[in-house]
Coordinates of C-alpha atoms in Angstrom, one line a residue:
Chain A
M1 CA -6.3 2.4 37.6
S2 CA -4.6 5.2 38.5
S3 CA -4.0 6.5 34.9
H4 CA -7.4 6.0 33.5
S5 CA -8.6 10.0 32.6
T6 CA -9.8 11.4 35.3
A7 CA -11.2 14.6 35.7
E8 CA -8.5 16.9 36.0
N9 CA -6.3 16.0 33.4
Y10 CA -9.4 14.6 31.0
Q11 CA -8.7 16.8 27.3
G12 CA -11.2 15.0 24.8
P13 CA -10.4 15.1 21.1
P14 CA -7.9 18.1 19.9
H15 CA -9.6 21.0 18.2
V16 CA -9.7 20.4 14.2
H17 CA -10.5 23.0 11.8
H18 CA -13.9 22.5 10.0
M19 CA -14.3 19.1 11.2
D20 CA -16.4 17.3 14.4
A21 CA -14.1 14.8 16.3
P22 CA -16.0 11.7 14.5
T23 CA -14.9 13.2 11.3
A24 CA -11.8 13.9 12.2
Y25 CA -11.5 10.3 13.4
S26 CA -12.8 8.8 10.7
A27 CA -10.7 11.1 8.0
A28 CA -7.4 9.9 9.9
K29 CA -8.5 6.2 9.6
L30 CA -9.0 6.4 6.2
G31 CA -6.3 8.5 5.3
M32 CA -4.1 5.5 6.4
W33 CA -6.2 2.5 4.6
L34 CA -5.3 4.8 1.7
F35 CA -1.6 5.0 2.5
L36 CA -1.6 1.2 3.1
A37 CA -3.1 0.7 -0.5
T38 CA 0.3 2.4 -1.5
E39 CA 2.0 0.2 0.7
I40 CA 0.5 -3.2 -0.9
L41 CA 1.6 -2.3 -4.4
L42 CA 5.1 -0.9 -3.0
F43 CA 5.3 -4.4 -2.0
G44 CA 2.9 -6.0 -4.8
G45 CA 5.9 -4.9 -7.4
L46 CA 8.4 -6.9 -5.3
F47 CA 6.2 -9.8 -5.2
A48 CA 5.3 -9.7 -9.0
A49 CA 9.3 -10.0 -9.7
F50 CA 10.1 -12.6 -7.1
A51 CA 7.0 -14.6 -9.0
L52 CA 7.9 -14.4 -12.2
F53 CA 11.9 -15.3 -11.7
R54 CA 10.9 -17.8 -9.3
W55 CA 8.7 -19.2 -12.5
M56 CA 11.7 -18.8 -14.6
Y57 CA 14.5 -20.2 -12.6
L58 CA 12.8 -22.7 -10.1
E59 CA 15.2 -24.9 -9.9
A60 CA 17.9 -22.4 -8.3
F61 CA 15.2 -20.5 -6.4
E62 CA 14.4 -23.7 -4.6
H63 CA 17.9 -24.6 -4.1
A64 CA 18.6 -21.2 -2.8
S65 CA 15.8 -21.0 -0.5
Q66 CA 17.0 -24.1 1.2
Q67 CA 20.2 -21.8 2.1
L68 CA 17.6 -19.9 4.6
A69 CA 17.1 -20.8 8.1
W70 CA 13.4 -21.6 8.1
G71 CA 13.6 -22.0 12.3
W72 CA 14.3 -18.2 12.3
G73 CA 11.4 -17.1 9.9
A74 CA 9.3 -19.6 11.7
L75 CA 10.1 -17.8 15.5
N76 CA 9.9 -14.4 13.7
T77 CA 6.6 -14.8 12.0
L78 CA 5.4 -15.9 16.0
V79 CA 7.0 -12.8 17.4
L80 CA 5.6 -10.3 14.8
L81 CA 2.1 -12.4 15.1
F82 CA 1.9 -11.8 18.9
S83 CA 3.1 -8.1 18.4
S84 CA -0.1 -7.6 16.0
F85 CA -2.3 -8.8 18.9
T86 CA -0.6 -6.9 21.4
A87 CA -1.5 -3.6 19.1
A88 CA -4.7 -5.1 18.7
M89 CA -5.4 -5.1 22.3
A90 CA -3.7 -1.7 22.8
V91 CA -6.7 -0.4 20.5
E92 CA -9.1 -2.1 22.8
A93 CA -7.8 -0.5 26.0
A94 CA -7.5 2.7 24.3
Q95 CA -11.2 2.5 23.4
K96 CA -12.2 2.3 27.0
G97 CA -9.7 4.7 28.2
N98 CA -6.9 2.6 30.0
N99 CA -4.1 4.5 29.4
Q100 CA -1.8 2.3 31.2
R101 CA -2.8 -0.8 29.7
V102 CA -2.3 0.9 26.4
F103 CA 1.2 1.8 27.8
R104 CA 2.0 -1.6 28.6
L105 CA 1.0 -3.4 25.5
L106 CA 2.4 -0.7 22.9
A107 CA 5.9 -1.4 25.0
I108 CA 5.5 -5.2 24.3
T109 CA 4.7 -4.3 20.8
I110 CA 7.7 -2.3 19.9
G111 CA 9.4 -5.0 22.2
C112 CA 8.8 -7.3 19.5
G113 CA 9.8 -5.5 16.9
F114 CA 13.3 -5.4 18.3
I115 CA 13.5 -9.0 18.9
F116 CA 12.0 -9.3 15.4
L117 CA 15.2 -7.1 14.2
I118 CA 17.8 -8.8 16.3
I119 CA 16.6 -12.4 14.4
K120 CA 16.9 -10.8 11.3
F121 CA 20.0 -9.6 12.1
I122 CA 21.4 -12.7 13.0
E123 CA 19.9 -14.1 9.8
Y124 CA 21.5 -11.3 7.8
R125 CA 25.1 -12.0 9.7
A126 CA 25.1 -15.7 8.9
K127 CA 24.6 -14.8 5.3
Y128 CA 27.2 -12.5 5.3
V129 CA 29.7 -14.5 6.5
H130 CA 29.0 -17.0 4.3
G131 CA 29.6 -14.8 1.3
I132 CA 25.9 -14.6 0.2
W133 CA 26.0 -10.9 0.0
P134 CA 25.8 -8.2 -3.1
S135 CA 29.4 -7.2 -4.1
S136 CA 31.4 -9.6 -1.9
A137 CA 34.4 -11.9 -3.2
E138 CA 32.2 -14.8 -3.6
W139 CA 28.5 -13.0 -5.3
N140 CA 31.4 -11.4 -7.5
D141 CA 32.7 -15.1 -8.8
P142 CA 31.6 -16.3 -11.9
Q143 CA 30.7 -19.3 -10.5
F144 CA 28.4 -18.0 -8.4
N145 CA 25.2 -19.1 -9.9
A146 CA 23.4 -16.0 -11.6
H147 CA 19.7 -17.0 -10.3
Y148 CA 20.9 -17.6 -7.0
K149 CA 21.7 -13.9 -7.5
S150 CA 18.2 -13.2 -8.2
F151 CA 17.1 -14.9 -5.1
F152 CA 19.2 -13.5 -2.9
G153 CA 19.2 -10.0 -4.4
L154 CA 15.2 -10.3 -4.3
Y155 CA 15.7 -11.5 -0.3
F156 CA 17.0 -8.7 0.3
C157 CA 15.2 -6.2 -1.4
M158 CA 12.0 -7.6 0.0
T159 CA 13.0 -8.4 4.1
G160 CA 15.4 -5.3 3.8
L161 CA 12.3 -2.9 3.1
H162 CA 10.3 -4.8 5.1
A163 CA 12.4 -4.5 8.2
L164 CA 12.6 -0.6 7.6
H165 CA 8.7 -0.7 7.9
V166 CA 8.9 -2.7 11.1
I167 CA 11.4 0.4 12.3
L168 CA 8.9 2.9 11.1
G169 CA 6.0 1.3 12.7
M170 CA 7.9 1.0 15.7
G171 CA 8.5 5.0 15.7
L172 CA 5.0 5.3 15.0
L173 CA 4.0 3.0 17.9
A174 CA 6.7 5.2 20.1
W175 CA 4.9 8.1 19.3
A176 CA 1.4 6.4 20.4
L177 CA 3.0 5.1 23.6
R178 CA 3.9 8.8 24.7
K179 CA 0.4 10.3 24.5
A180 CA -0.2 7.1 26.8
R181 CA 1.8 8.2 29.5
V182 CA 0.1 11.3 29.9
N183 CA -3.2 9.8 29.6
R184 CA -4.3 11.1 26.3
Y185 CA -6.8 8.5 25.4
S186 CA -10.3 8.0 26.0
K187 CA -13.5 6.7 24.1
E188 CA -14.0 10.0 22.5
Y189 CA -10.4 9.8 21.3
Y190 CA -7.5 7.3 20.6
T191 CA -7.3 7.7 16.6
P192 CA -2.8 7.6 17.4
V193 CA -3.1 4.2 18.8
E194 CA -6.0 2.9 16.3
V195 CA -4.0 4.5 12.9
G196 CA -0.6 3.4 14.8
A197 CA -1.9 -0.2 15.2
L198 CA -3.4 -0.2 11.5
Y199 CA 0.1 0.0 10.1
W200 CA 1.8 -2.4 12.2
H201 CA -0.6 -4.9 11.2
L202 CA 0.0 -4.3 7.5
V203 CA 3.7 -5.1 8.5
D204 CA 3.0 -8.1 10.0
L205 CA 0.6 -9.2 7.1
I206 CA 3.5 -8.5 4.8
W207 CA 5.4 -11.0 6.4
I208 CA 2.9 -13.2 6.5
Y209 CA 3.2 -14.1 2.8
L210 CA 7.0 -13.3 2.6
F211 CA 8.0 -16.3 5.1
P212 CA 6.3 -19.0 3.2
L213 CA 7.7 -18.0 0.1
L214 CA 10.7 -16.8 1.0
Y215 CA 11.7 -19.8 3.5
L216 CA 9.2 -22.7 2.7
V217 CA 8.1 -23.2 -0.9
G218 CA 11.8 -24.4 -1.9
H219 CA 10.8 -28.0 0.1
P220 CA 13.6 -27.0 3.1
S221 CA 15.1 -29.8 5.2
W222 CA 13.8 -30.7 8.9
H223 CA 16.9 -31.3 9.9
T224 CA 18.5 -27.4 9.1
P225 CA 15.9 -25.3 11.1
F226 CA 18.7 -22.8 11.7
G227 CA 20.8 -23.5 9.0
H228 CA 24.0 -25.6 8.1
Chain B
M1 CA -16.8 15.6 33.5
S2 CA -18.7 12.5 33.8
H3 CA -16.7 9.6 32.7
S4 CA -18.5 6.5 33.6
H5 CA -16.6 3.6 32.9
S6 CA -20.1 2.2 31.2
D7 CA -19.7 -0.3 28.3
S8 CA -19.2 0.8 24.9
H9 CA -21.3 -0.2 22.1
G10 CA -22.7 2.8 20.3
Q11 CA -20.9 5.0 22.4
G12 CA -17.4 5.4 21.4
L13 CA -16.2 6.8 18.0
G14 CA -15.5 2.9 16.7
H15 CA -16.4 -0.6 16.9
I16 CA -14.6 -2.6 20.5
V17 CA -13.9 -5.7 19.2
P18 CA -13.8 -7.4 22.5
A19 CA -10.3 -8.9 24.0
S20 CA -11.7 -12.5 23.6
I21 CA -11.8 -12.3 20.0
F22 CA -8.5 -11.5 19.3
K23 CA -7.2 -14.0 21.9
K24 CA -8.8 -16.7 19.4
V25 CA -7.7 -14.7 16.3
F26 CA -4.2 -15.0 17.4
A27 CA -4.3 -18.8 18.9
T28 CA -5.7 -19.7 15.1
L29 CA -2.7 -17.5 13.3
V30 CA -0.3 -19.5 15.5
F31 CA -2.3 -22.8 15.1
L32 CA -2.0 -21.8 10.8
T33 CA 1.9 -20.8 11.2
I34 CA 2.5 -24.5 12.7
V35 CA 0.4 -25.9 9.8
T36 CA 2.1 -24.0 6.8
V37 CA 5.5 -24.7 8.3
A38 CA 4.4 -28.7 8.7
V39 CA 3.3 -28.7 5.2
S40 CA 6.5 -27.5 3.4
L41 CA 8.6 -30.1 5.1
V42 CA 6.2 -32.4 3.2
D43 CA 7.3 -32.6 -0.6
L44 CA 3.9 -32.3 -2.3
G45 CA 5.6 -31.1 -5.6
S46 CA 4.1 -27.8 -6.9
M47 CA 1.3 -28.5 -4.9
N48 CA 3.4 -26.9 -1.7
I49 CA 3.3 -23.3 -2.8
V50 CA -0.6 -23.5 -3.4
V51 CA -1.1 -24.4 0.2
A52 CA 1.4 -22.0 1.1
M53 CA -0.3 -19.1 0.0
L54 CA -3.9 -20.5 0.8
V55 CA -3.1 -20.6 4.2
A56 CA -1.4 -16.9 4.3
S57 CA -4.0 -15.8 3.0
C58 CA -6.3 -17.0 5.4
K59 CA -3.8 -15.6 8.1
A60 CA -4.0 -12.5 6.4
L61 CA -7.6 -12.1 6.0
L62 CA -7.9 -12.9 9.8
V63 CA -5.6 -10.0 10.6
A64 CA -7.7 -7.7 8.2
L65 CA -11.1 -8.9 9.6
F66 CA -10.3 -8.9 13.1
F67 CA -6.6 -7.1 14.2
M68 CA -7.6 -4.4 11.6
H69 CA -11.4 -4.3 12.3
L70 CA -12.2 -4.4 8.6
K71 CA -15.0 -6.6 9.4
Y72 CA -17.1 -3.6 11.1
E73 CA -15.9 -0.7 8.9
N74 CA -17.7 0.9 6.4
P75 CA -17.8 0.1 2.3
L76 CA -15.8 2.7 1.5
T77 CA -12.9 1.5 3.9
W78 CA -13.5 -2.3 2.2
V79 CA -13.0 -0.4 -1.3
Y80 CA -9.9 1.2 -0.2
A81 CA -8.7 -2.2 1.1
F82 CA -9.5 -4.5 -1.6
F83 CA -8.6 -2.0 -4.8
P84 CA -5.2 -2.4 -4.1
I85 CA -5.3 -6.1 -4.0
L86 CA -7.1 -5.9 -7.5
L87 CA -4.3 -3.8 -9.1
L88 CA -2.1 -6.4 -7.5
A89 CA -4.0 -9.1 -9.1
T90 CA -4.2 -7.7 -12.4
L91 CA 0.1 -6.7 -12.3
L92 CA 0.4 -10.6 -11.2
G93 CA -2.4 -11.9 -13.8
G94 CA -0.5 -9.7 -16.8
V95 CA 2.6 -10.8 -16.0
F96 CA 1.8 -14.9 -16.0
I97 CA -0.2 -14.1 -19.0
D98 CA 2.5 -12.1 -20.8
N99 CA 5.7 -14.5 -19.8
P100 CA 4.5 -18.0 -20.6
M101 CA 3.6 -17.0 -24.5
R102 CA 6.9 -14.8 -24.7
H103 CA 8.6 -18.3 -23.9
A104 CA 6.2 -20.2 -25.9
P105 CA 8.0 -22.5 -29.1
A106 CA 7.1 -21.0 -32.5
P107 CA 3.2 -21.9 -33.7
L108 CA 3.8 -25.3 -35.8
S109 CA 2.1 -23.3 -38.8
A110 CA 5.2 -21.3 -39.0
P111 CA 6.6 -21.3 -42.5
A112 CA 9.5 -23.0 -42.5
K113 CA 12.4 -21.5 -44.8

């Protein structure tokens, strides 16, 4: 355990003007919670739109939902849940000043983010090659069900915005991970890991709702977990 | 600089949630994911979405309480966490009060002309 904070490189909390370290820590954490509140409302608008359109065009929405590969969605759910678990473990490691462990756990978390994005890309690509993509020839065909467009428009908006959050979260965690490399964390200072993990958990939390709403409530078939 | 690696409670900045709790929470989350997929493959009609949202809310609560340490946070953080949910409930409530009424048939007492 060579990379615990040792006497030579121990820095303690960064100096913040007008505040002691515990106050700076609480303020940073509360600031992240406030930001997460705005994120919930950002996605909340889309969830409200989805709920309304699903209520209005139930049959088309259920049929469109069956076009999605729930197997990939379920796999991505497990990937994100696992990454949330490793992010939570990273906070615990940081609180104990075990920088090496923080580095490893955050690297796994970011790796899970990559796996999530690759699976999402596979799904998007499958839709793209079938012409289920705004402005494709099939999409612009008047025969293409207008209510399908509502479903897939919302699907791409919601999962696309969510994927953007995954990318931003990976960046935030990479910033926290760099500080673990230089043994920056100790029980007196681990704010970047904690606020980074909070953001990452929110990204997971939103997916926890997106997965059943988009993939599961349209009576998917057991026989086609990975699409037709 | 004394840096004894003694155990933590009360000394550090925030509450340290033991790793054993995270493992149990993760196992429960995986179990609930399997439950929600399994239930969705059974046709329960309009109950499918109710079950799916209930299970999702259980999962979200577990993530918030334990992974996000909300269980150990002060009341102000709880206000920050639940206020947006209250606003979102207002929005959803408004949408679902407004829309069914908008599409309701005209009342029977309307004058026939």
